[in-house]
Coordinates of C-alpha atoms and ligand atoms in Angstrom, one line a residue:
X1 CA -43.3 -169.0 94.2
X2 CA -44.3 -172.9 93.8
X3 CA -46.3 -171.5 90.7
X4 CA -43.7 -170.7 88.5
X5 CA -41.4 -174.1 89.0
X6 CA -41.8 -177.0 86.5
X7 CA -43.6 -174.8 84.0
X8 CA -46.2 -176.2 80.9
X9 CA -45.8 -175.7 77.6
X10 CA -45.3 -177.3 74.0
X11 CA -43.4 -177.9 71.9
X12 CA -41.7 -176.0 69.0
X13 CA -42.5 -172.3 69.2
X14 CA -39.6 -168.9 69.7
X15 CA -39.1 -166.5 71.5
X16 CA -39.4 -163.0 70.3
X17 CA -38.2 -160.1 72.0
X18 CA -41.2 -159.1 74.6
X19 CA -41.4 -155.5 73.9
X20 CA -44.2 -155.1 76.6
X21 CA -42.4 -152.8 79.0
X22 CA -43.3 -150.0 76.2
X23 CA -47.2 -150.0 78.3
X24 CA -47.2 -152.7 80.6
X25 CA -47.2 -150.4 83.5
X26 CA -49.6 -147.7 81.9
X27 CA -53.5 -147.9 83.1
X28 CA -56.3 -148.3 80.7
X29 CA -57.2 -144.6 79.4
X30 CA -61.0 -143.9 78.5
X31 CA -60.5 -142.2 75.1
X32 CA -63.2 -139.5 74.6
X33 CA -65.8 -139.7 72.0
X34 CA -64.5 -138.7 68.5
X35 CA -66.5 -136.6 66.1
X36 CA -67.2 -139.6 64.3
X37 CA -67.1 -143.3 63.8
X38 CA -67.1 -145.6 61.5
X39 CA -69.1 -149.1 62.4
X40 CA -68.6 -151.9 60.3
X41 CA -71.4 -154.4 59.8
X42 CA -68.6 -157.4 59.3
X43 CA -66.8 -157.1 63.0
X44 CA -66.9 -160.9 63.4
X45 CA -66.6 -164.2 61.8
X46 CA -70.1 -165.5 59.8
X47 CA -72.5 -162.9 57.6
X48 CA -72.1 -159.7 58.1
X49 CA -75.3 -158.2 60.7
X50 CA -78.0 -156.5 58.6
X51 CA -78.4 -152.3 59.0
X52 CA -82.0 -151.2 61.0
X53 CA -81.0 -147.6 60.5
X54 CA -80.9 -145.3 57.4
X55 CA -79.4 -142.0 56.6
X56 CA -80.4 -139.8 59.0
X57 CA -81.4 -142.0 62.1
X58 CA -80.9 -140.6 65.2
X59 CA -79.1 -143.0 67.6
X60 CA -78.3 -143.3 71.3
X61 CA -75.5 -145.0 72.8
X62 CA -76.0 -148.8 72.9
X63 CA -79.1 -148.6 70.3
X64 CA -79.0 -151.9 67.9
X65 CA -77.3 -150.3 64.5
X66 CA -77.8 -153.7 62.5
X67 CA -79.2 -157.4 63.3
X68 CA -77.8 -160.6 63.4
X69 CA -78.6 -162.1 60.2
X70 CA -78.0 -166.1 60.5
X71 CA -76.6 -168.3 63.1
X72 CA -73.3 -167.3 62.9
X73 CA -73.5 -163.7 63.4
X74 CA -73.9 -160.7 65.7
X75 CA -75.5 -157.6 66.0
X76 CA -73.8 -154.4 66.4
X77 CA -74.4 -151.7 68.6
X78 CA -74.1 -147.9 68.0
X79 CA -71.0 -147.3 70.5
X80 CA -71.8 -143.2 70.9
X81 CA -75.3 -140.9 70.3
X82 CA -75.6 -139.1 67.4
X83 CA -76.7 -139.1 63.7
X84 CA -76.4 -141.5 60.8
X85 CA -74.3 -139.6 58.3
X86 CA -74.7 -142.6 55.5
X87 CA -74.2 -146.4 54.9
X88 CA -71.0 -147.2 52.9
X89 CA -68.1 -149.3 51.7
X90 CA -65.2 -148.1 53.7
X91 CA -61.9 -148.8 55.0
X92 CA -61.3 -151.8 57.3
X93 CA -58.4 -152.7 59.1
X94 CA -58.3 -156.1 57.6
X95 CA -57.2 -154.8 54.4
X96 CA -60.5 -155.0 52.4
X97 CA -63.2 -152.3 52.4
X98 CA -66.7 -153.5 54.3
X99 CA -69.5 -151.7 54.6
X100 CA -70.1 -149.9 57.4
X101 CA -72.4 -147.4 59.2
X102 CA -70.6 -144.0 59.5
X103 CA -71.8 -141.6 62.8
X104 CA -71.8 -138.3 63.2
X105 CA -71.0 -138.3 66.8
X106 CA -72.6 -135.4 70.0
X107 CA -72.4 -134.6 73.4
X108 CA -76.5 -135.6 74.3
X109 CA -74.3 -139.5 75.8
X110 CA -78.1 -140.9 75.9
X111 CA -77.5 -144.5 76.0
X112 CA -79.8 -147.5 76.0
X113 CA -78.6 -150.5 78.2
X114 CA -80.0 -153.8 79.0
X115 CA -81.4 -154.7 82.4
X116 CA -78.9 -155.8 84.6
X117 CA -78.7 -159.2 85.6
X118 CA -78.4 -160.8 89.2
X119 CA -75.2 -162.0 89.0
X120 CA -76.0 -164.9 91.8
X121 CA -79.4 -165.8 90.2
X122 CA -78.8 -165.8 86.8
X123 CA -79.4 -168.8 84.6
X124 CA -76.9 -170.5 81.9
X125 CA -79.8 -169.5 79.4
X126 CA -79.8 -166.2 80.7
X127 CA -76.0 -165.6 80.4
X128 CA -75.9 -167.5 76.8
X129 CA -78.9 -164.9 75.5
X130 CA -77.8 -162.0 76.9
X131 CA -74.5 -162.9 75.2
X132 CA -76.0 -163.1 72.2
X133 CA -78.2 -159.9 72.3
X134 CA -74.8 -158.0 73.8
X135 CA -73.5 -158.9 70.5
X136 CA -70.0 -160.1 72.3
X137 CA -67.4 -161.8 69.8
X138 CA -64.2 -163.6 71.1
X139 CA -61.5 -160.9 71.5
X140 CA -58.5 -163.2 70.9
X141 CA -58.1 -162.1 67.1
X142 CA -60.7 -164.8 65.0
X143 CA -64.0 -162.5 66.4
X144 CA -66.0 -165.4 65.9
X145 CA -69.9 -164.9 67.9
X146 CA -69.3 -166.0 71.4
X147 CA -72.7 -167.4 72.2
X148 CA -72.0 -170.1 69.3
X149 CA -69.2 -171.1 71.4
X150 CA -71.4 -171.2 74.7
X151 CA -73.7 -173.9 73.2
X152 CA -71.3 -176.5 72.0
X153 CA -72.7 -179.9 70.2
X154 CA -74.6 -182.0 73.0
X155 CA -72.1 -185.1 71.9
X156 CA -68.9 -183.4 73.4
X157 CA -68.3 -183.7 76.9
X158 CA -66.3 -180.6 77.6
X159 CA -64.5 -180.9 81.1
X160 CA -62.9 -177.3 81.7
X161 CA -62.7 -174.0 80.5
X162 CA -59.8 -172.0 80.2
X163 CA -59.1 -168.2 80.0
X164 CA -56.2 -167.3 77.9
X165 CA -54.5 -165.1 79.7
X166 CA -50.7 -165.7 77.9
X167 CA -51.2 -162.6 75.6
X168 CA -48.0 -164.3 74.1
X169 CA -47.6 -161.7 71.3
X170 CA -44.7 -159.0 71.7
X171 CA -46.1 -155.2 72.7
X172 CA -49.3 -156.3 73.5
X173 CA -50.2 -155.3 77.0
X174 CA -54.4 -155.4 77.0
X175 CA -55.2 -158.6 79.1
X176 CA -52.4 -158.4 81.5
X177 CA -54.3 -154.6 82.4
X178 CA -57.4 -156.3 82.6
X179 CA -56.1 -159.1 84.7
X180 CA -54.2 -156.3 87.0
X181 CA -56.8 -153.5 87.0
X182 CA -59.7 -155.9 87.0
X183 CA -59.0 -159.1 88.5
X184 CA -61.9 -160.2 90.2
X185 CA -64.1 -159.0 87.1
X186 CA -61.9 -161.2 85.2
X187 CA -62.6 -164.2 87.8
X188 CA -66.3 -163.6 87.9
X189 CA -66.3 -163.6 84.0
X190 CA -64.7 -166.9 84.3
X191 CA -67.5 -168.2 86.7
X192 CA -70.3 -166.8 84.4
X193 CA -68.6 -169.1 81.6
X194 CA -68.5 -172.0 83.2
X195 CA -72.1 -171.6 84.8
X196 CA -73.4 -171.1 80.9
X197 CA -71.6 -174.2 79.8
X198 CA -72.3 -176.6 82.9
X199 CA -68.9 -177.0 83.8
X200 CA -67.5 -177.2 86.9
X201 CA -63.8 -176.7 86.3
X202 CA -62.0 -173.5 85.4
X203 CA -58.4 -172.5 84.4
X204 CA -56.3 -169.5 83.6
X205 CA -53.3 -169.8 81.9
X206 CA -50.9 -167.1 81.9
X207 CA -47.3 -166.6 80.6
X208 CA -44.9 -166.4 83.7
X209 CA -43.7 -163.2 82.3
X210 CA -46.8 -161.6 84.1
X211 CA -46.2 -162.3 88.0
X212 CA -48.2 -159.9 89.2
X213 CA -51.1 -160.9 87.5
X214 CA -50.1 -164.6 88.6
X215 CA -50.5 -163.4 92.1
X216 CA -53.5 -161.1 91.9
X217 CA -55.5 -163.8 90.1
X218 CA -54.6 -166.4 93.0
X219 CA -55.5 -164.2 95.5
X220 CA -58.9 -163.8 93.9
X221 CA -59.2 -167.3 93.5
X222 CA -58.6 -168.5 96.9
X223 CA -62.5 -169.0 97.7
X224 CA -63.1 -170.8 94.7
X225 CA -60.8 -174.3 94.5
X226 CA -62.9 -175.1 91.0
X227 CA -60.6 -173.0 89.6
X228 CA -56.8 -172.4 89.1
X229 CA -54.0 -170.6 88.0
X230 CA -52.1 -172.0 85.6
X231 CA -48.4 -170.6 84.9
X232 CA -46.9 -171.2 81.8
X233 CA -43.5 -170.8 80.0
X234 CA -43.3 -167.4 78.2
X235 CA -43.1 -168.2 74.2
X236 CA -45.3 -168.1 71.2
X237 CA -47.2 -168.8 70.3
X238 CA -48.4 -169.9 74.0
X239 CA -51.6 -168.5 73.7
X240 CA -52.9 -170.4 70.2
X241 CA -56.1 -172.6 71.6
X242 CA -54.4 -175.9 70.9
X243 CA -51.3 -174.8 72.8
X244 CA -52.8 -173.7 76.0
X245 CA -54.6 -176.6 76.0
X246 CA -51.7 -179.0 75.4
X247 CA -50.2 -177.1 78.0
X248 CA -53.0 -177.0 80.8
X249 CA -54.3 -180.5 80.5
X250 CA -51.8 -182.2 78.5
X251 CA -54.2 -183.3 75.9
X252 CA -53.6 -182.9 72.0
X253 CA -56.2 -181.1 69.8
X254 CA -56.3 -183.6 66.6
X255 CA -55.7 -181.7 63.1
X256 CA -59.1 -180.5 61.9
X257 CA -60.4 -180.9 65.6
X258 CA -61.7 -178.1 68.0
X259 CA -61.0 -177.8 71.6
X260 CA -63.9 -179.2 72.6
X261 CA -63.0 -182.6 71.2
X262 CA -60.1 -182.2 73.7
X263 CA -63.1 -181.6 76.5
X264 CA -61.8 -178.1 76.4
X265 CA -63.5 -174.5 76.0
X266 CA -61.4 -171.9 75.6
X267 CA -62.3 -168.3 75.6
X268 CA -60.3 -164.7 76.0
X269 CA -59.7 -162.6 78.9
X270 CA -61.3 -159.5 77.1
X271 CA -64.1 -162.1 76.3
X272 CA -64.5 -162.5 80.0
X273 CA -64.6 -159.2 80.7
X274 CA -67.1 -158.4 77.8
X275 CA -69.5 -160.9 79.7
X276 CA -69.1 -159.8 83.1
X277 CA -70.0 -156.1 81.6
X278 CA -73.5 -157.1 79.5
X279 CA -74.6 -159.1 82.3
X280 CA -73.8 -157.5 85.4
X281 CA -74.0 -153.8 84.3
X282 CA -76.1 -154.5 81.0
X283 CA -73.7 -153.2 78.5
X284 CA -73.3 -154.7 75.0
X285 CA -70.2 -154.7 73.4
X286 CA -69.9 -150.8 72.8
X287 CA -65.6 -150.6 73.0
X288 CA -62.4 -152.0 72.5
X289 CA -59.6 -152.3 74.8
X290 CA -56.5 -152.3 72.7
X291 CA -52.4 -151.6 73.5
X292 CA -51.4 -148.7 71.5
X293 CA -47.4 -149.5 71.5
X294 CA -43.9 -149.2 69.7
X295 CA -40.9 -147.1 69.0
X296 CA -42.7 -144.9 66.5
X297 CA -45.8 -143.5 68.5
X298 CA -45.1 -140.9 70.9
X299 CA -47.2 -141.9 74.0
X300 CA -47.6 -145.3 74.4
X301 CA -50.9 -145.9 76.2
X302 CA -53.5 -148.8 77.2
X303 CA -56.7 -147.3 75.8
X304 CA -60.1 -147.8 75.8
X305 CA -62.1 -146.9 72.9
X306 CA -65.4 -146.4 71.3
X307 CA -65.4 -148.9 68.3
X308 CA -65.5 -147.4 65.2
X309 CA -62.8 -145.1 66.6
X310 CA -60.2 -144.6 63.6
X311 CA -56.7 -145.8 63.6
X312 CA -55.6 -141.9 62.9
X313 CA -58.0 -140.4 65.7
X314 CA -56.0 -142.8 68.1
X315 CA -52.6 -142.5 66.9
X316 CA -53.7 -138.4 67.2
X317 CA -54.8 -139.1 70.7
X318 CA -51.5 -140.9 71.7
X319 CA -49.6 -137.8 70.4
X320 CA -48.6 -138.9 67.2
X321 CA -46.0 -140.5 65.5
X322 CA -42.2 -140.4 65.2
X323 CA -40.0 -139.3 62.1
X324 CA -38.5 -142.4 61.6
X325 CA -41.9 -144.7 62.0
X326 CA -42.2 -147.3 58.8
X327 CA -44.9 -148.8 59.6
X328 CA -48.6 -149.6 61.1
X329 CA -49.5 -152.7 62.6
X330 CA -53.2 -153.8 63.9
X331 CA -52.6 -156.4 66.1
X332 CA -50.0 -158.0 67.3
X333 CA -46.4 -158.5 65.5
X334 CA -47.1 -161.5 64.5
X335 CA -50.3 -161.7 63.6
X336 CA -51.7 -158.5 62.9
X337 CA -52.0 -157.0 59.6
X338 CA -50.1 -154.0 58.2
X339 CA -52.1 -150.9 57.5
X340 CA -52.5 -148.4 54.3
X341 CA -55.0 -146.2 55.1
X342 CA -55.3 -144.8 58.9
X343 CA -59.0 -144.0 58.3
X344 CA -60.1 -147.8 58.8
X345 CA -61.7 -148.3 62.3
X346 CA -61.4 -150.1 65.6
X347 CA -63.6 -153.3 65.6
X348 CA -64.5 -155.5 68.4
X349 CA -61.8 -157.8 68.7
X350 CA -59.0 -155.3 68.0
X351 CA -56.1 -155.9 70.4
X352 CA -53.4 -153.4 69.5
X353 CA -52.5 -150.8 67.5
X354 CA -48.7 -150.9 66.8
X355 CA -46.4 -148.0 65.1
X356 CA -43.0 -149.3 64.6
X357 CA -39.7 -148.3 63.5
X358 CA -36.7 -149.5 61.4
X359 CA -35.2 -151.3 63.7
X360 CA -38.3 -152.9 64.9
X361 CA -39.1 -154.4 61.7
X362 CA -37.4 -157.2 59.4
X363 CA -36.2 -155.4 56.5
X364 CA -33.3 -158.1 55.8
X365 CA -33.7 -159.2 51.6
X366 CA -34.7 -162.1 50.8
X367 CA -32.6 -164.7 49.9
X368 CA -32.8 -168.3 48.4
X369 CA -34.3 -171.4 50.9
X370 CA -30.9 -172.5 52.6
X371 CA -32.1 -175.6 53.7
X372 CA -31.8 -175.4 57.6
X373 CA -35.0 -176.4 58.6
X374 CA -35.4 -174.1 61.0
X375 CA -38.6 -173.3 59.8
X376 CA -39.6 -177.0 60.6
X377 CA -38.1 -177.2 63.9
X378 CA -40.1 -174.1 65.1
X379 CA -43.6 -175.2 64.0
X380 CA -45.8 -176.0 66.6
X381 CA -47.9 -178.2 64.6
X382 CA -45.2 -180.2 63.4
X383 CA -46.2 -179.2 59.7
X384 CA -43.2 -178.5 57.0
X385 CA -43.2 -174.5 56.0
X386 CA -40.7 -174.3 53.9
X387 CA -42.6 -177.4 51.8
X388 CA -45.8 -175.9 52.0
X389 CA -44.4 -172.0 50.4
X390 CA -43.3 -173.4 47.7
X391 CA -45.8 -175.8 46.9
X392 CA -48.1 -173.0 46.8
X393 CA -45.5 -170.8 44.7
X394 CA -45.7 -174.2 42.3
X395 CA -49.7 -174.5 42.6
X396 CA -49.3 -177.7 43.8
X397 CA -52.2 -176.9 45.8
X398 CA -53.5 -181.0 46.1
X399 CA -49.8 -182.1 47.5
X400 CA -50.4 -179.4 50.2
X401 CA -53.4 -180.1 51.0
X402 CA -52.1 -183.7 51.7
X403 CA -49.2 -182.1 53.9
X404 CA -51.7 -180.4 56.0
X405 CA -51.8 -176.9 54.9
X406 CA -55.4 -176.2 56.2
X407 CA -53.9 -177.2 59.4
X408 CA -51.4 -174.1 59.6
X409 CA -53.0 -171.6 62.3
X410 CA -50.9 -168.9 60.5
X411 CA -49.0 -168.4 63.9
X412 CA -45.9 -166.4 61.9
X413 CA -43.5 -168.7 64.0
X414 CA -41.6 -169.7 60.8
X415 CA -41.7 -166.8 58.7
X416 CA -40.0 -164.9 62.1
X417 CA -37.3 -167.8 62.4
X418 CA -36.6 -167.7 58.6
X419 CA -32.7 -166.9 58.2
X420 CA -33.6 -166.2 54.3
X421 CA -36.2 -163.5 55.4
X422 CA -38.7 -166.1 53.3
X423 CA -42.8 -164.8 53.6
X424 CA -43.6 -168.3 54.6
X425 CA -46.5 -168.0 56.2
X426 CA -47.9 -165.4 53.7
X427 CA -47.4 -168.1 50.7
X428 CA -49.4 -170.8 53.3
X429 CA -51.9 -168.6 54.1
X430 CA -52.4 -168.2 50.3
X431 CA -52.2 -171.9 49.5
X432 CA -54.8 -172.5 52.4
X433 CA -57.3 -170.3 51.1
X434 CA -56.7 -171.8 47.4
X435 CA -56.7 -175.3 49.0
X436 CA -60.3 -174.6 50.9
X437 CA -61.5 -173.0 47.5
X438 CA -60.8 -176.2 46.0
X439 CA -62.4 -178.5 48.8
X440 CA -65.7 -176.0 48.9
X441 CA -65.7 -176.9 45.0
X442 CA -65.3 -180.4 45.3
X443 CA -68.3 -180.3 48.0
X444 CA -70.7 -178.5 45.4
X445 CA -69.8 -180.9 42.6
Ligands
SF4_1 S1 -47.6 -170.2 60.4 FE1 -48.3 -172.3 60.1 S2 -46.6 -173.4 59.2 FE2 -45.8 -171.5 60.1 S3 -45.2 -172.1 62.2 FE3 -47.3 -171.4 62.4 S4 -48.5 -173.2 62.2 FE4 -46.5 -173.7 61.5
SF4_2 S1 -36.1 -171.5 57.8 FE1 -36.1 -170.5 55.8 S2 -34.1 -171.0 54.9 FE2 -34.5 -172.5 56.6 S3 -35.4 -174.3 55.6 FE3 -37.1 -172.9 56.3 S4 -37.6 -171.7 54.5 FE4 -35.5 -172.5 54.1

């Protein structure tokens, strides 16, 4: 296939074992409504939304829970009918309690949907609203409000809009389903995009470790030349927004810049999908598809779930886990964040529950830096790791900032390549947030 020949990509990056034959080949499963749910009010980046309900509310099935509160923000959407049990600090997959809205759940399924929208008819103020109102957040991992990212500054002149469709982390199987199962949903969501931003160019990028969703997707786009297919070479991290841009136009993404400086806006194939559904069948963001993968669960499954589903109601659903399972991941390997307590929910941008084993996880002790520079070489941003870890350990937090530090898109790429088993990018992503504490202070001085 001329397709895959003479491949784009960047450079730096690894290649991790794939993992994805685990659920690659397993269709999306509707998970049934548990007997409760937990809905935090913080699923997305900017202030949390603020509660409309009280203890004791009845709600139906797409009723408005809590409001945006500010312009970075979203409302949230009861994902099942039932009762309000209480509002309350709780468990969160991030690793620090939010408060949330917890739901006893029952059978009435009333729900309350928007008006569907002509998908030929409708305008880009139409699509950006409804966005809004749908409460839709980018499903790549940083949740951040997705109609903030439809109405870019008026000074950039963005040029295309890409789908990211690498899914470059190991197990993670969600957006190749999508792309498989739904292709020409994912297509029109593209289109919808592109219509609410003015442009008239389109792209997917996709890993060439997905060739059937290569062929599906230029199949569906053969009566629309505005957009194309683009295959890339399978490594991570392919999918970070300044590497799928490098690799589809060629253009760099300065430090501190976003893709739209690079005439670029990049959005999620889940996002796409989230788009299509409130505007074409009226539905605001109600579930989360997520890959539910690894040696320690028992069925590995594509699911799709209410939000506010909890981590142990899935992991029941998917038959449990094995003896010799160490550990719980949500997310991605790379990325995701390891998990204490299994009663912390499923938000909107969660991508994959992962229940690993032993020999799936780095359990090597850590030694002393051996000065290979590994860590270096494998840095997609060109930044120094090893450097930056210790000049956090040292508090040298004014040196890092001058080596870039707030830079680091916490990737993992070096902390995975480490021969010395060093938490590199833990110690960055410390130093960054001590290093944006200190600039926020300078700011208010
Ligand atoms: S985590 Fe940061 S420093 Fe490490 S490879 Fe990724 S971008 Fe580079
Ligand atoms: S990869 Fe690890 S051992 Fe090698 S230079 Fe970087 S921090 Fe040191």
């Amino acid at each position: 296939m001329a397709i895959l020949k003479n491949l784009k990509t960047f450079k730096g990056g690894i290649h991790p074992a794939e993992q994805k034959a685990l659920t690659e080949e397993n269709a999306f499963e509707i998970m049934p409504t548990p007997q409760q749910i937990i809905v935090p009010l913080s699923q997305h980046l900017g202030k949390p939304a603020k509660p409309l309900v009280k203890k004791g509310s009845e709600v139906k099935t797409g009723d408005i829970l809590a409001e945006q509160d500010g312009f970075i923000s979203c409302p949230i959407h009861s994902s099942a009918s039932g009762k309000v049990l209480k509002i309350s600090t709780d468990s969160n997959v991030s690793g620090f309690p939010k408060d949330a809205i917890i739901i006893q759940t029952n059978d009435m399924n009333e729900s309350l949907f928007l008006p569907p929208l002509d998908f030929d008819k409708v305008t880009s103020e139409e699509i950006i609203e409804r966005v809004k109102v749908a409460g839709i957040v980018g499903q790549g991992g940083a949740a951040f409000p997705t109609y903030v990212k439809l109405t870019p500054p008026k000074d950039k002149q963005v040029e295309v809009v890409i789908l990211n469709g690498c899914e470059c982390e190991p197990y993670l199987t969600r957006d190749y389903r999508y792309m498989v199962e739904r292709t020409e949903d994912v297509v029109n969501g593209l289109r919808l995009i592109m219509k609410a931003l003015g442009i008239k160019k389109g792209a997917i990028g996709i890993e060439n470790n997905k060739p059937e969703a290569i062929k599906k997707l230029n199949d569906a786009v053969k009566n629309f030349p505005e957009i194309t297919i683009e295959a890339l070479k399978t490594k991570y991290p392919q999918g970070a927004e300044k590497m799928l841009i490098k690799a589809v136009t060629g253009k760099e993404v300065a430090p501190g810049k976003l893709p739209f400086d690079a005439g670029a806006a990049i959005q999620n194939i889940g996002t796409a999908i989230a788009i299509y559904d409130a505007v074409v069948k009226g539905e605001p963001q109600l579930t989360a598809a997520l890959t539910v993968s690894g040696k320690g669960i028992k069925n590995p499954k594509n699911l799709i779930v209410k939000i506010g589903t909890t981590i142990s109601d899935i992991i029941e659903y998917c038959g449990g886990i094995t003896e010799d399972a160490v550990k719980i991941v949500v997310g991605g390997p790379m990325m995701g964040v390891a998990q204490y307590d299994f009663s912390a929910p499923v938000m909107k941008a969660t991508s994959g529950i992962l229940v690993l084993t032993s020999d799936e996880v780095n359990s090597h002790e850590q030694t002393a830096c051996l000065r290979c520079g590994m860590c270096v070489d494998v840095c997609p941003l060109n930044l120094t790791p090893t450097r930056l870890a210790r000049l956090t350990q040292l508090e040298k937090l004014e040196e890092a900032e001058e080596l870039g530090i707030t830079v680091c898109m916490e990737c993992g790429t070096c902390t995975y390549t480490c021969p010395a088993s060093i938490p590199l990018v833990q110690w960055i992503r410390l130093g960054k947030q001590s290093v944006q504490t200190l600039q926020r202070a300078r700011q208010s001085a």
